[in-house]
Each structure stands twice: as structure tokens, then as C-alpha cells.
Phi, psi and omega in degrees: 000133174292151175301131177088353180300134187239024170234021172272128188305312183291323180295318179294319180299318179291318183296324184249025177297327174225174185268007187303305182294321179296320178299319178302315183289318179296316180296323179298312180296322179297321182286321194243000177288139183279334175276104188282356173298320182092139183297318179300305177302325177296316178301313181299326181295343178275343187287130178260066181270123181245164181307132174084005181283155172254125187235135176240125171250124178260135183069049185292341179064232181278356183076009185298335180299334187261348180290133183085005180238049179301330180296318179291318179300318182296332179291333186284130170294321174213134175236114178259116176259118186232158176203157176288333186259127175296323180298319178295318180298322177298318179294317179299319180296322177293323183283319184268324177091167178281127179220152183299327185258009181246130178240137177252129187213134175280120186223137167265119185301340179283351180210076186282122188276052176226158181287165176302147174056042184271334191233145175281327181221136171237137182235133176215090186263133173052044181215339184297331179289351176272347191277128180302316179243086186293326179294321177296319180298313181295323177297319178294320178297315179298323182295316184276352180272138177296159184301326179259018182279173182233137175247125177251131180215104180279149176201183178251172178260177182269008179234048185267172186293337178300322180293323178295314181294322177300322177295317179305319185269002179064037183272142175199169179061228182289342179286334177219111184236076182294142180264106180246033181286332180212096184237175176297336181278320186246355183297328179298322178293319179297312181291331183295347177287340183236335186246144183273327186235116184231126179240141175253127175243126184258145180253115183281122183196166174204177179243136173235093190265117183258356177226106186289343174298320178293322177295320178297318177301315181300311183297322180288345179273353184266125179292327183296328181266055184301324181299327178282322181299336181263001180274157173291146183302316181298324180293320178297311182297322179299317180293318181296323181299331179296340185250010175283141172227121182054042174078015181212159173244127180252131184223145178278149174238150178223099181226159177180191180218148170267142173238111186243139181218157170076133178289145179293000000 
């Protein structure tokens, strides 16, 4: 496995054994994103959840997407929040709570333990690029989704701020191993093997970072930027300071979601 590779089963399991690194990244985006709606609330605003639906979320993480959305949860006849990591599921259960219509389940997306046509909606945000066999995963998602169901899958683009920062630090090869297995640019092709109708919705946003210490924490939490993770803290801060303008660093973001419907 290359350093920073994020679709190796053991590496992903270790990275997401607890929510610590993910919390760092979520808090960073919450603090410094210029679009104050927030990526999570924007994603939820796209969901067409109606009364009595059965919904499966794969890779639920901390469950933060559902906090504050009791109205949507209440609409679901059944909501299955799943993750590959037991630690993440424990955090999600603490955040969302025990509810009669909510089930927490450890699931490998490559082998979803539900019957065909079980769900009206399946959600898999910021996780398909971690899966060793992405085609098997998408096939499984299509299998458990009803014929008129909807699949939502958020991801990032190939022109994101991580690539800019990698250039600043002169990273290449094993020092910078970006995961472009499922991006806004190529995800449509991946989903197109199973789905007939695929739409890309983009979220307009950027970063205005006023504390480079927080940016350093964020960068050190990323497996893809292995070269930065092995650097001394003072060295990281010195490099970031070179790119400050008027006490801040401005960076572009490229995020969005696929909305897929209909069997191929």
C-alpha cells in the first residue's frame, strides 16, 4: 500500500477506528468555510425523504448529518445508520440517540446484508473512494435500492485545496497520494455502470483560514498528505505563513453530490 492510500481495508479501519481525526476535519470546515449554510445541511436539503420511506446510510460516521433533523428522521419508517467502524457507530448512536425507527448496524458496503429492493433511499457520502472494490459496492447499493429509489453520494473534486497545498510543500509520489477513485469528475462513469440517470449537484464554497494552527492540525489529520504529517510542526507553520495575505489563507473547495436513479 502506498503511504496515504485510503482505499486499503486495514488503513481505512485504522483511520476511522475513532472519530478524532474526522472531528478535526469537520470542525475545521465549520470554522473556516465561507458558505455558512454548511456542506452537511446542504446535502440534507437535497434529500427527497417522504413519509414511510426506508432509508439506509452507509458510512454514517459520527451521525452528525442527522442531528437537528428530527423531522426527517420521524418521516422514515426505518432509518438504518451504518458504518464499517464500530467506534464510529458508537459515536453516531450517542449523537442521534435510540429511536424506535432507527437501527445502527456495522456494514461493509461490498456486502450489504439486506434483501433486494429494501430501501427507498440509500446515502453514501464521502466514502466510496475508500472502498477496495467500488464496482461491487455500487452493484450492492443498486441491488438493495428499490427500482424507483434514489442514491445520494457526496464526494470532492480533483481541483480541491489539498492539491494546492501539496504544491506549496513540493509533495509528490508517496508524500502525496490523492485518492481520485470516486470524484465529481469520474464518479458519474462509476455510477453509470449500474444507474440510468445520474445528476451532479455542486456546492459552492471556499476556505478563509484566519488561524494557521488550525490549518496545520487539519493537514496533519489527512492520510493523503503523508509528507506533511511527518514534518516538524514549526516547519509546517513556516511554510503556511508564506501564503498568508492580510492575516488569512484563502483556498478553493470543490465538493458536491451525485443523485442517481433508475436501473441500468
